[in-house]
Amino acid sequence: MAVHGKPPIPAAGPSGGEAPDTIPALLRSQAARRPRGAAYAAFDPATGRLAYHDWAGTAAQVAARAAALAREGVTAGERIALWLPNGLDWVWFDQAALSLGLVVVPLFPDEARATIAALLADSGACLVVVAHPQAWQDLGRHAASLAAVRRVIAVGGAPGPEADPRLRALGPWLAEAGGSPVRPVAIGPDTLATLVYTSGTTGRPKGVMLSHRNLLSVAEAVLARNPGTERDVFLSYLPLAHIFERVVGCVLPLILGAPVVFARSVAQLPEDLRIARPTVLLVVPSVLDRLHRTVTERAARAAPTRHLLRAAIALGWDLYAARRDGRPLGLARRVAGAALRAVAAWPLRRAFGGRLRLAVSGGAPLPEDVARFCLALGLPLVEGYGLTEAGSAVTAFALGRTVPGSVGSPLPGMDIRFAESGEILVRSPGVMCGYWRQPALTAEALRGGWLHTGDLGELRDGCLVVTGRIKELIVLSNGEKVSPEIVEAAITRDPLFRQAMVVGDGQPRLSTLAVADPAELARLARGLGLDPAEAGVLDRPDIRRAALVRIARALGDHPRAVRVQAVRLLLEPWTVEDGLVTPTRKLRRTALRERFAGALAGLHEETALPERRRDLNASPAGPP
């Protein structure tokens, strides 16, 4: 059975006519329609304030970069890599490249250098834009082997006298091309726009080919589900190398003619939220989970605030659910719920700038209790599901309709169905053209007009529930199937565990390799009468038993098959640079298994500790 989204509502052009069908045409449309309207904003270090750039100025900056690119002799279809943080130059180079029919390859700024070199080699990029000369120099021997790269442009700083001769500073490079003619390039909706590499959690990354039609159709479908206007303000802080931010946080505002403000950094996000005061914000579950923990922990310091928060959440949820489901709620509860929500939720609304009307959660599953917390306190939250191969979003809730634990119904113009295995299949105008230079993998993923996503799911009351990944599914020796991501997400919600990887394929039980938080570990050790600085404290039986107790508590609501019976603790975090996690902090499971093969083998051989059953029924060690 296929589940269909309603037909998409055609987007209107500048005069109510047909909408532009390529991204450069959209920019020309906005520059002609609202030349002095705010397009993008970024913090000016000289003034410490936001500096806004209008649509006419944006078009001029894009034209200057297009002229300089054309002067390099690039031709339509060649690849240009953007190895930059979010910012003005990111979008200006993106637009300039697309206007010339080039294919943009976005790269995560903090990606491991070896991976950057591999992606540049695989894509055959002829030009790379970097933040500073040092970034290119840090590639070392890898840079010398990238013969396809003819030019490297550094947005900030100047190359030294002994730098790679391909490396140029942005300013002089632009100046040399000033006034150079640019030959018009014919591009259409099916012209390849971008090559986005998957995270490569179970193997090497694959280049996903997406056209202008793919990107625009998804953005328009998202707008059909949750409309916006040019008066909206978007704050961009998630990497533009991620398809979620690229489409919903960059292409979609371009359709609206709405301004995008670039945050300075994740560390400065709280201040940037207060300054930019966005109306629309894309968030990832880790941000909302951290917010939930912070608010809950602060409220728990005093009984009055703890009781106030609990009452506000209980009544606020009743109020939200009644409105969503169209059922009556007594006057007294409505008034009490609204009053408590107003008092308890004001700090939350203020933290997001005070005028947020839509928060879109994506990129990973959002825990149900965190979703309920946010919705109960009035956060205008919607959740959706998507993947790079589908051009980003596939399903989403409309504002006010979110059901925690699920990710909504198909967006307009999109269909989903399920294979016999439970795999989610997608058909939509956003589905990729294929994998770059990998016809066999393309044929495997695109069969019979449907994209085989590799994700598992089911329908509940017309809404999609994603239950795991086929390739990452653990099959225990008794035949039970376990999705490791769900187990790991539950474990890492305990502050003792920064990172966790669950294993157990072919074994009678699950085991966990976990990175402990040093402060929480020290607190746990002292509570057990141990010296946190003692050599080998991580392997002390009482520490491991206490860790298992806390894991058991974290998994208390999960099925019995999800029980973890052995744990190995580590202190060294898994990082992007060492190749153990992706820039979006997903586990590179193959690399982790290779790095910790010895520890994992030991976990498989362990039998349950004699005291485990007694400990699992006891209160966990450490603070409640």
Coordinates of C-alpha atoms in Angstrom, one line a residue:
M1 CA 0.0 0.0 0.0
A2 CA 1.3 3.4 -0.9
V3 CA 0.6 6.5 1.1
H4 CA 0.2 9.7 -1.0
G5 CA 0.7 13.4 -0.2
K6 CA -1.7 15.8 -1.8
P7 CA -0.7 17.3 -5.2
P8 CA 1.7 20.2 -4.6
I9 CA 0.4 23.8 -4.9
P10 CA 2.2 25.5 -7.8
A11 CA 4.4 28.3 -6.5
A12 CA 3.7 31.8 -7.9
G13 CA 6.3 33.9 -9.7
P14 CA 7.1 37.5 -9.0
S15 CA 3.9 38.7 -10.7
G16 CA 1.7 35.8 -9.8
G17 CA 2.7 33.9 -12.9
E18 CA 4.8 30.8 -13.3
A19 CA 7.6 30.4 -10.7
P20 CA 11.3 30.4 -11.8
D21 CA 12.4 26.8 -12.3
T22 CA 16.1 27.1 -11.4
I23 CA 17.9 28.5 -8.4
P24 CA 19.7 31.3 -10.4
A25 CA 16.4 32.3 -11.9
L26 CA 15.0 32.7 -8.4
L27 CA 17.8 35.0 -7.4
R28 CA 17.2 37.2 -10.6
S29 CA 13.5 37.2 -9.7
Q30 CA 14.0 38.4 -6.2
A31 CA 16.6 41.0 -7.2
A32 CA 14.1 42.4 -9.7
R33 CA 11.1 42.2 -7.4
R34 CA 12.6 43.6 -4.2
P35 CA 16.0 45.0 -4.9
R36 CA 16.3 46.8 -1.5
G37 CA 14.7 44.0 0.5
A38 CA 16.9 42.2 3.1
A39 CA 18.4 39.0 1.6
Y40 CA 21.2 37.9 4.0
A41 CA 22.8 39.1 7.1
A42 CA 26.0 38.3 9.0
F43 CA 27.8 39.7 12.0
D44 CA 30.3 42.5 11.2
P45 CA 33.3 42.0 13.5
A46 CA 34.2 45.7 13.1
T47 CA 30.9 47.0 14.5
G48 CA 29.7 43.9 16.4
R49 CA 26.3 44.2 14.8
L50 CA 24.4 42.5 12.1
A51 CA 25.1 43.8 8.6
Y52 CA 22.3 43.2 6.1
H53 CA 22.7 42.7 2.3
D54 CA 19.8 43.4 0.0
W55 CA 18.8 41.4 -3.0
A56 CA 20.4 43.8 -5.5
G57 CA 23.7 43.8 -3.6
T58 CA 23.5 40.0 -3.4
A59 CA 23.1 39.8 -7.2
A60 CA 26.1 42.0 -7.7
Q61 CA 28.3 39.9 -5.4
V62 CA 27.2 36.8 -7.2
A63 CA 27.9 38.4 -10.6
A64 CA 31.4 39.3 -9.5
R65 CA 32.2 35.7 -8.4
A66 CA 30.6 34.3 -11.6
A67 CA 32.9 36.6 -13.7
A68 CA 36.0 35.4 -11.7
L69 CA 35.0 31.8 -12.1
A70 CA 34.4 32.2 -15.8
R71 CA 37.8 33.8 -16.2
E72 CA 39.3 30.5 -14.8
G73 CA 37.9 28.8 -17.9
V74 CA 35.4 26.6 -16.1
T75 CA 32.8 24.9 -18.2
A76 CA 29.2 23.7 -17.4
G77 CA 29.1 20.4 -15.6
E78 CA 32.5 20.8 -13.8
R79 CA 32.5 20.6 -10.0
I80 CA 33.4 23.4 -7.6
A81 CA 33.8 22.5 -3.9
L82 CA 32.8 24.8 -1.1
W83 CA 34.8 23.9 2.0
L84 CA 33.5 26.8 4.1
P85 CA 31.5 27.5 7.2
N86 CA 28.0 29.0 6.7
G87 CA 28.1 32.6 5.6
L88 CA 27.8 35.1 2.9
D89 CA 30.5 33.7 0.7
W90 CA 29.0 30.3 0.9
V91 CA 25.7 31.4 -0.7
W92 CA 27.4 33.9 -3.1
F93 CA 29.8 31.3 -4.5
D94 CA 26.9 28.7 -4.6
Q95 CA 24.8 31.0 -6.6
A96 CA 27.7 32.1 -8.9
A97 CA 28.6 28.5 -9.6
L98 CA 25.0 27.5 -10.3
S99 CA 24.6 30.4 -12.7
L100 CA 27.4 29.0 -14.8
G101 CA 26.0 25.5 -14.9
L102 CA 28.7 24.2 -12.4
V103 CA 28.0 21.5 -9.9
V104 CA 28.5 22.5 -6.3
V105 CA 30.1 20.0 -3.9
P106 CA 29.5 21.1 -0.3
L107 CA 32.0 19.9 2.3
F108 CA 31.7 20.0 6.1
P109 CA 34.1 22.5 7.6
D110 CA 35.2 20.1 10.3
E111 CA 35.4 17.0 8.2
A112 CA 38.6 14.9 8.6
R113 CA 41.3 16.0 6.2
A114 CA 41.8 12.6 4.7
T115 CA 38.0 12.4 4.0
I116 CA 38.1 15.9 2.4
A117 CA 40.9 14.8 0.1
A118 CA 39.0 11.6 -0.8
L119 CA 35.8 13.6 -1.6
L120 CA 37.7 16.1 -3.7
A121 CA 39.4 13.3 -5.7
D122 CA 36.1 11.4 -6.1
S123 CA 34.2 14.4 -7.3
G124 CA 37.0 15.6 -9.6
A125 CA 36.5 19.2 -8.3
C126 CA 38.4 21.7 -10.5
L127 CA 38.1 24.6 -8.0
V128 CA 37.9 24.7 -4.2
V129 CA 36.9 27.6 -2.0
V130 CA 38.3 27.5 1.5
A131 CA 38.0 29.7 4.6
H132 CA 41.7 30.3 5.1
P133 CA 45.0 29.3 3.3
Q134 CA 45.9 27.1 6.2
A135 CA 42.9 24.8 5.5
W136 CA 44.4 23.9 2.2
Q137 CA 47.9 23.7 3.5
D138 CA 46.6 21.3 6.2
L139 CA 45.8 18.8 3.6
G140 CA 49.6 18.3 3.2
R141 CA 50.5 15.5 0.8
H142 CA 46.9 15.0 -0.1
A143 CA 46.7 18.5 -1.7
A144 CA 49.6 17.7 -4.0
S145 CA 47.9 14.6 -5.3
L146 CA 44.7 16.4 -6.3
A147 CA 45.8 17.2 -9.9
A148 CA 42.2 17.9 -11.0
V149 CA 42.1 21.0 -8.7
R150 CA 43.3 24.0 -10.9
R151 CA 42.5 26.8 -8.4
V152 CA 42.0 27.2 -4.7
I153 CA 40.4 30.4 -3.4
A154 CA 40.9 31.5 0.2
V155 CA 38.1 33.8 1.5
G156 CA 40.1 35.0 4.5
G157 CA 43.8 35.7 4.8
A158 CA 46.6 35.7 2.2
P159 CA 48.8 32.8 1.1
G160 CA 52.4 32.9 2.1
P161 CA 55.3 33.1 -0.5
E162 CA 55.8 29.3 -0.4
A163 CA 52.2 28.4 -0.6
D164 CA 50.7 26.1 -3.3
P165 CA 50.7 28.2 -6.5
R166 CA 47.1 27.3 -7.1
L167 CA 46.1 29.1 -3.9
R168 CA 44.8 32.7 -4.3
A169 CA 43.3 35.3 -1.9
L170 CA 39.7 36.2 -2.7
G171 CA 40.2 40.0 -3.0
P172 CA 42.9 40.1 -5.7
W173 CA 41.2 37.2 -7.5
L174 CA 37.9 39.1 -7.8
A175 CA 39.7 42.4 -8.7
E176 CA 41.5 40.8 -11.6
A177 CA 38.2 39.7 -13.1
G178 CA 36.4 43.0 -12.6
G179 CA 34.2 43.8 -15.6
S180 CA 35.0 40.5 -17.4
P181 CA 32.1 39.4 -19.6
V182 CA 30.3 36.2 -18.7
R183 CA 28.9 34.2 -21.5
P184 CA 25.3 33.1 -20.8
V185 CA 24.9 29.4 -19.9
A186 CA 21.7 27.6 -20.6
I187 CA 20.6 25.7 -17.5
G188 CA 17.2 24.1 -16.9
P189 CA 15.3 22.4 -14.0
D190 CA 17.0 19.1 -14.8
T191 CA 20.5 20.5 -14.9
L192 CA 22.7 18.9 -12.2
A193 CA 23.0 21.4 -9.4
T194 CA 24.9 19.7 -6.6
L195 CA 26.8 16.6 -5.5
V196 CA 26.1 15.9 -1.8
Y197 CA 28.1 13.2 -0.2
T198 CA 26.3 10.9 2.3
S199 CA 27.8 10.5 5.7
G200 CA 29.3 7.1 5.1
T201 CA 28.4 5.5 8.4
T202 CA 28.7 2.0 7.1
G203 CA 31.1 2.5 4.2
R204 CA 32.7 5.1 2.0
P205 CA 30.5 8.2 1.3
K206 CA 28.5 8.2 -1.9
G207 CA 27.9 11.3 -4.0
V208 CA 24.2 12.0 -4.4
M209 CA 23.4 13.9 -7.6
L210 CA 20.6 16.4 -7.2
S211 CA 19.1 18.7 -9.9
H212 CA 17.6 22.2 -9.6
R213 CA 14.2 20.5 -9.9
N214 CA 15.0 18.1 -7.0
L215 CA 15.9 21.0 -4.7
L216 CA 13.1 23.3 -5.6
S217 CA 10.4 20.7 -5.6
V218 CA 11.2 19.7 -2.0
A219 CA 11.4 23.3 -0.8
E220 CA 8.0 24.0 -2.4
A221 CA 6.5 20.9 -0.9
V222 CA 7.7 22.0 2.5
L223 CA 6.1 25.4 2.0
A224 CA 2.9 23.8 0.9
R225 CA 2.7 22.0 4.3
N226 CA 3.9 25.0 6.4
P227 CA 3.6 28.2 4.4
G228 CA 5.8 31.3 5.0
T229 CA 6.2 34.8 3.7
E230 CA 9.0 37.3 2.9
R231 CA 8.5 38.7 6.4
D232 CA 9.9 35.6 8.0
V233 CA 13.5 35.6 9.3
F234 CA 15.6 32.4 9.2
L235 CA 18.7 31.8 11.4
S236 CA 21.2 29.5 9.8
Y237 CA 23.6 27.6 12.1
L238 CA 23.4 24.0 10.9
P239 CA 26.1 23.3 8.2
L240 CA 25.0 24.1 4.7
A241 CA 26.8 21.0 3.6
H242 CA 23.8 19.1 5.2
I243 CA 21.0 18.8 2.7
F244 CA 18.4 19.6 5.4
E245 CA 19.9 23.1 6.0
R246 CA 20.7 23.6 2.3
V247 CA 17.1 23.0 1.1
V248 CA 14.9 24.1 4.0
G249 CA 17.2 26.8 5.4
C250 CA 18.6 28.3 2.2
V251 CA 16.6 27.4 -0.9
L252 CA 13.2 27.8 0.8
P253 CA 13.9 31.4 2.0
L254 CA 15.1 32.2 -1.5
I255 CA 11.6 31.2 -2.9
L256 CA 10.0 33.4 -0.3
G257 CA 12.4 36.3 -0.6
A258 CA 12.9 36.1 3.2
P259 CA 16.2 37.0 4.8
V260 CA 18.6 34.5 6.3
V261 CA 20.8 35.5 9.2
F262 CA 24.0 33.5 9.6
A263 CA 24.9 32.6 13.1
R264 CA 28.6 33.0 14.2
S265 CA 29.0 29.6 15.8
V266 CA 27.1 27.0 17.8
A267 CA 28.8 28.3 20.9
Q268 CA 27.4 31.8 20.2
L269 CA 24.0 30.5 19.2
P270 CA 22.1 31.6 22.3
E271 CA 23.3 35.2 21.8
D272 CA 22.7 35.1 18.1
L273 CA 19.1 33.9 18.7
R274 CA 18.4 36.9 20.9
I275 CA 19.9 39.3 18.4
A276 CA 18.5 37.9 15.2
R277 CA 15.1 37.0 16.7
P278 CA 14.2 34.5 14.0
T279 CA 10.6 33.5 13.1
V280 CA 11.8 30.1 11.6
L281 CA 14.5 27.9 13.0
L282 CA 15.8 24.5 11.9
V283 CA 16.9 22.5 14.9
V284 CA 18.4 19.0 15.5
P285 CA 17.2 16.8 18.3
S286 CA 20.5 17.2 20.3
V287 CA 19.8 21.0 20.7
L288 CA 16.2 20.3 22.0
D289 CA 17.4 17.5 24.3
R290 CA 20.1 19.8 25.8
L291 CA 17.4 22.5 26.3
H292 CA 15.1 20.0 28.0
R293 CA 17.9 18.9 30.4
T294 CA 18.9 22.4 31.2
V295 CA 15.4 23.6 32.0
T296 CA 14.6 20.4 34.0
E297 CA 17.8 20.5 36.0
R298 CA 17.4 24.2 36.9
A299 CA 13.8 23.7 37.9
A300 CA 14.7 20.7 40.1
R301 CA 16.9 22.9 42.4
A302 CA 13.9 24.2 44.3
A303 CA 10.6 22.5 45.1
P304 CA 8.4 25.4 44.0
T305 CA 9.9 25.6 40.5
R306 CA 10.0 21.9 40.2
H307 CA 6.2 21.6 40.9
L308 CA 5.5 24.6 38.7
L309 CA 7.3 23.1 35.7
R310 CA 5.6 19.7 36.2
A311 CA 2.2 21.3 36.4
A312 CA 2.9 23.5 33.4
I313 CA 4.0 20.5 31.3
A314 CA 1.0 18.4 32.3
L315 CA -1.6 21.1 31.7
G316 CA 0.2 22.5 28.7
W317 CA 0.2 19.1 27.0
D318 CA -3.5 18.7 27.7
L319 CA -4.1 22.1 26.1
Y320 CA -1.9 21.3 23.0
A321 CA -3.4 17.8 22.5
A322 CA -7.0 19.0 22.8
R323 CA -6.4 21.7 20.2
R324 CA -4.6 19.3 17.9
D325 CA -7.3 16.6 18.1
G326 CA -10.2 19.0 18.1
R327 CA -11.6 17.9 21.4
P328 CA -13.1 20.1 24.1
L329 CA -11.1 20.9 27.3
G330 CA -12.8 22.3 30.3
L331 CA -12.7 26.1 30.8
A332 CA -10.8 25.8 34.1
R333 CA -8.1 23.5 32.6
R334 CA -7.8 25.8 29.6
V335 CA -7.3 28.9 31.7
A336 CA -5.0 27.2 34.2
G337 CA -3.0 25.6 31.4
A338 CA -2.6 28.8 29.5
A339 CA -1.6 30.7 32.6
L340 CA 1.0 28.1 33.7
R341 CA 2.4 27.8 30.2
A342 CA 2.7 31.6 30.0
V343 CA 4.7 31.7 33.2
A344 CA 6.9 28.6 32.7
A345 CA 7.4 29.0 29.0
W346 CA 8.4 32.6 28.8
P347 CA 12.1 31.9 29.5
L348 CA 11.9 29.3 26.7
R349 CA 10.4 31.7 24.2
R350 CA 12.8 34.4 25.2
A351 CA 15.8 32.0 24.6
F352 CA 14.6 31.6 21.0
G353 CA 14.4 35.4 20.4
G354 CA 10.7 36.0 21.4
R355 CA 9.0 35.7 18.0
L356 CA 9.6 32.1 16.8
R357 CA 6.6 30.8 15.0
L358 CA 8.0 27.6 13.6
A359 CA 10.8 25.2 14.7
V360 CA 11.5 22.4 12.4
S361 CA 13.3 19.3 13.9
G362 CA 15.1 17.0 11.6
G363 CA 18.3 15.1 10.9
A364 CA 17.7 12.4 13.6
P365 CA 14.8 11.0 15.7
L366 CA 13.5 13.3 18.4
P367 CA 12.8 11.5 21.8
E368 CA 9.1 11.5 22.6
D369 CA 9.5 13.0 26.0
V370 CA 11.5 15.9 24.6
A371 CA 8.9 16.5 21.9
R372 CA 6.1 16.5 24.6
F373 CA 8.1 18.9 26.8
C374 CA 8.6 21.4 23.9
L375 CA 5.0 21.2 22.7
A376 CA 3.6 21.5 26.2
L377 CA 5.5 24.7 26.8
G378 CA 4.3 26.2 23.6
L379 CA 7.3 25.7 21.3
P380 CA 5.9 25.7 17.7
L381 CA 7.5 22.4 16.8
V382 CA 7.1 20.2 13.8
E383 CA 9.1 17.1 13.0
G384 CA 9.7 15.4 9.7
Y385 CA 11.7 12.7 7.9
G386 CA 14.0 12.9 4.9
L387 CA 17.3 11.8 3.4
T388 CA 19.9 13.1 1.0
E389 CA 18.8 10.8 -1.7
A390 CA 15.3 12.3 -1.6
G391 CA 16.5 15.9 -1.8
S392 CA 15.9 16.3 1.9
A393 CA 12.3 16.2 3.3
V394 CA 9.8 13.5 2.5
T395 CA 7.3 13.7 5.4
A396 CA 6.4 16.4 7.9
F397 CA 3.7 17.6 10.2
A398 CA 1.7 20.8 9.7
L399 CA 2.1 23.3 12.5
G400 CA -0.1 22.3 15.5
R401 CA -0.5 18.7 14.3
T402 CA 2.7 17.1 15.6
V403 CA 2.4 13.7 17.3
P404 CA 5.5 12.8 19.3
G405 CA 7.2 9.5 18.2
S406 CA 6.2 9.9 14.5
V407 CA 7.4 12.1 11.7
G408 CA 4.2 13.1 9.9
S409 CA 2.6 12.2 6.5
P410 CA 4.0 12.5 3.0
L411 CA 4.5 16.0 1.8
P412 CA 2.4 17.2 -1.2
G413 CA 3.5 15.4 -4.4
M414 CA 5.3 12.7 -2.5
D415 CA 4.4 9.0 -1.9
I416 CA 5.7 6.4 0.4
R417 CA 5.1 2.6 0.7
F418 CA 6.8 -0.3 2.4
A419 CA 8.6 -3.3 1.1
E420 CA 7.9 -6.7 2.6
S421 CA 11.0 -6.2 4.8
G422 CA 9.5 -3.0 6.2
E423 CA 11.9 -0.8 4.2
I424 CA 10.5 2.6 3.4
L425 CA 10.2 3.3 -0.3
V426 CA 9.8 6.9 -1.6
R427 CA 8.6 8.3 -4.9
S428 CA 8.8 12.1 -5.4
P429 CA 10.2 14.8 -7.7
G430 CA 13.0 15.3 -5.1
V431 CA 14.4 11.8 -5.6
M432 CA 18.1 12.0 -6.7
C433 CA 19.3 11.5 -10.3
G434 CA 21.6 8.8 -9.0
Y435 CA 25.0 8.2 -7.3
W436 CA 28.0 9.9 -8.8
R437 CA 29.9 7.4 -11.0
Q438 CA 28.3 4.4 -9.3
P439 CA 25.7 3.0 -11.7
A440 CA 25.4 -0.3 -9.9
L441 CA 24.5 1.3 -6.6
T442 CA 22.2 3.7 -8.4
A443 CA 20.3 0.7 -10.0
E444 CA 20.1 -0.9 -6.6
A445 CA 18.6 2.2 -4.9
L446 CA 16.3 3.2 -7.7
R447 CA 14.1 0.3 -8.7
G448 CA 10.7 0.4 -10.3
G449 CA 10.3 4.1 -10.0
W450 CA 10.9 4.0 -6.2
L451 CA 13.8 5.0 -4.0
H452 CA 14.8 2.2 -1.6
T453 CA 15.8 4.3 1.4
G454 CA 17.4 1.6 3.5
D455 CA 15.3 2.9 6.4
L456 CA 12.7 0.7 8.3
G457 CA 9.3 2.1 9.3
E458 CA 5.6 1.6 9.7
L459 CA 2.4 3.7 9.6
R460 CA 0.6 4.6 12.8
D461 CA -2.7 6.5 12.4
G462 CA -1.5 7.7 9.0
C463 CA 1.9 9.0 10.2
L464 CA 5.3 7.5 9.5
V465 CA 7.3 6.0 12.3
V466 CA 10.9 5.3 11.5
T467 CA 12.2 2.3 13.3
G468 CA 15.8 1.9 12.2
R469 CA 18.3 1.2 9.3
I470 CA 18.4 -2.1 7.5
K471 CA 22.2 -2.2 7.2
E472 CA 22.7 -1.3 10.9
L473 CA 20.1 -3.8 12.2
I474 CA 21.4 -6.2 14.9
V475 CA 20.1 -9.7 14.7
L476 CA 20.6 -11.5 18.0
S477 CA 21.2 -15.3 18.2
N478 CA 17.6 -15.8 19.2
G479 CA 16.4 -14.1 16.0
E480 CA 15.3 -10.8 17.8
K481 CA 16.1 -7.7 15.7
V482 CA 17.3 -4.5 17.3
S483 CA 17.9 -1.1 15.9
P484 CA 21.1 0.1 17.5
E485 CA 20.4 3.9 16.9
I486 CA 17.4 3.8 19.1
V487 CA 19.2 2.0 21.9
E488 CA 22.3 4.3 21.7
A489 CA 20.1 7.4 21.7
A490 CA 18.4 6.2 24.9
I491 CA 21.8 5.4 26.6
T492 CA 23.4 8.7 25.8
R493 CA 20.6 10.7 27.3
D494 CA 22.1 9.7 30.7
P495 CA 24.9 12.3 31.3
L496 CA 27.3 9.6 32.2
F497 CA 27.6 8.5 28.6
R498 CA 28.8 10.9 26.0
Q499 CA 28.8 8.4 23.1
A500 CA 27.8 4.8 22.8
M501 CA 27.9 2.0 20.2
V502 CA 25.7 -1.0 20.7
V503 CA 26.9 -4.4 19.2
G504 CA 25.6 -8.0 19.4
D505 CA 25.0 -9.4 15.9
G506 CA 24.8 -13.2 16.3
Q507 CA 25.2 -12.9 20.1
P508 CA 22.7 -13.8 22.8
R509 CA 22.8 -10.3 24.2
L510 CA 23.7 -6.7 23.4
S511 CA 26.9 -5.1 24.5
T512 CA 27.9 -1.5 24.6
L513 CA 31.1 0.4 24.0
A514 CA 30.6 3.8 25.6
V515 CA 32.6 7.0 26.1
A516 CA 32.1 8.3 29.7
D517 CA 31.9 11.9 30.6
P518 CA 34.9 12.6 32.9
A519 CA 33.0 14.8 35.4
E520 CA 30.1 12.3 35.7
L521 CA 32.5 9.4 36.0
A522 CA 34.4 11.1 38.8
R523 CA 31.2 11.7 40.6
L524 CA 30.2 8.1 40.2
A525 CA 33.5 6.8 41.4
R526 CA 33.5 9.0 44.5
G527 CA 30.0 7.8 45.3
L528 CA 31.3 4.3 45.2
G529 CA 34.2 5.2 47.5
L530 CA 36.8 5.0 44.7
D531 CA 39.5 7.4 43.6
P532 CA 38.6 8.8 40.1
A533 CA 42.3 9.2 39.3
E534 CA 43.1 5.6 40.0
A535 CA 44.6 3.7 37.1
G536 CA 42.2 1.2 35.6
V537 CA 39.1 2.8 37.4
L538 CA 37.1 2.3 34.2
D539 CA 37.5 -1.5 34.4
R540 CA 36.7 -1.8 38.1
P541 CA 33.8 -4.3 38.4
D542 CA 31.7 -2.0 40.6
I543 CA 32.1 0.9 38.1
R544 CA 31.0 -1.4 35.3
R545 CA 28.1 -2.7 37.3
A546 CA 27.0 0.8 38.1
A547 CA 27.2 1.7 34.5
L548 CA 25.0 -1.3 33.6
V549 CA 22.5 -0.2 36.2
R550 CA 22.2 3.2 34.6
I551 CA 21.9 1.8 31.1
A552 CA 19.1 -0.5 32.3
R553 CA 17.3 2.5 33.7
A554 CA 17.7 4.4 30.5
L555 CA 16.3 1.5 28.6
G556 CA 13.5 0.8 31.1
D557 CA 10.7 1.4 28.6
H558 CA 12.2 -0.6 25.8
P559 CA 11.5 -4.3 24.9
R560 CA 13.3 -7.1 26.7
A561 CA 15.5 -7.8 23.7
V562 CA 17.0 -4.4 24.1
R563 CA 18.6 -5.2 27.4
V564 CA 22.4 -4.5 27.5
Q565 CA 24.4 -7.1 29.6
A566 CA 28.0 -6.0 29.1
V567 CA 29.7 -2.6 28.9
R568 CA 33.2 -1.3 28.2
L569 CA 33.9 2.3 29.2
L570 CA 36.3 4.6 27.5
L571 CA 37.4 8.2 28.2
E572 CA 38.8 9.3 24.8
P573 CA 36.0 10.9 22.7
W574 CA 35.3 9.7 19.2
T575 CA 36.0 12.6 16.9
V576 CA 35.6 13.6 13.2
E577 CA 39.3 14.0 12.8
D578 CA 40.1 10.5 13.8
G579 CA 37.5 9.2 11.4
L580 CA 35.2 7.6 14.0
V581 CA 32.2 9.9 13.6
T582 CA 30.8 12.0 10.8
P583 CA 30.5 15.8 10.9
T584 CA 26.9 15.4 11.9
R585 CA 28.1 13.2 14.8
K586 CA 26.8 9.9 13.4
L587 CA 28.9 6.8 14.2
R588 CA 31.2 5.4 11.6
R589 CA 30.5 1.9 12.7
T590 CA 32.9 0.1 10.4
A591 CA 35.8 2.3 11.6
L592 CA 34.8 1.9 15.2
R593 CA 34.6 -1.8 15.0
E594 CA 38.1 -1.9 13.4
R595 CA 39.6 0.5 16.0
F596 CA 38.1 -1.3 19.0
A597 CA 38.2 -4.9 17.7
G598 CA 39.9 -6.2 20.8
A599 CA 37.6 -4.6 23.3
L600 CA 34.5 -5.7 21.3
A601 CA 35.8 -9.3 21.2
G602 CA 36.2 -9.2 25.0
L603 CA 32.6 -7.9 25.4
H604 CA 31.2 -10.8 23.3
E605 CA 33.1 -13.3 25.5
E606 CA 31.9 -11.9 28.8
T607 CA 29.2 -13.6 30.8
A608 CA 26.8 -11.6 32.9
L609 CA 28.3 -10.6 36.2
P610 CA 26.9 -12.5 39.2
E611 CA 25.7 -9.4 40.9
R612 CA 24.0 -8.0 37.8
R613 CA 20.4 -9.2 38.5
R614 CA 20.5 -7.8 42.0
D615 CA 22.0 -4.5 40.9
L616 CA 19.5 -4.0 38.1
N617 CA 16.7 -4.0 40.7
A618 CA 18.6 -1.6 42.9
S619 CA 18.8 2.2 42.8
P620 CA 21.5 3.3 40.3
A621 CA 24.8 4.5 41.7
G622 CA 25.3 8.2 41.7
P623 CA 22.7 10.9 42.0
P624 CA 19.0 10.3 41.1

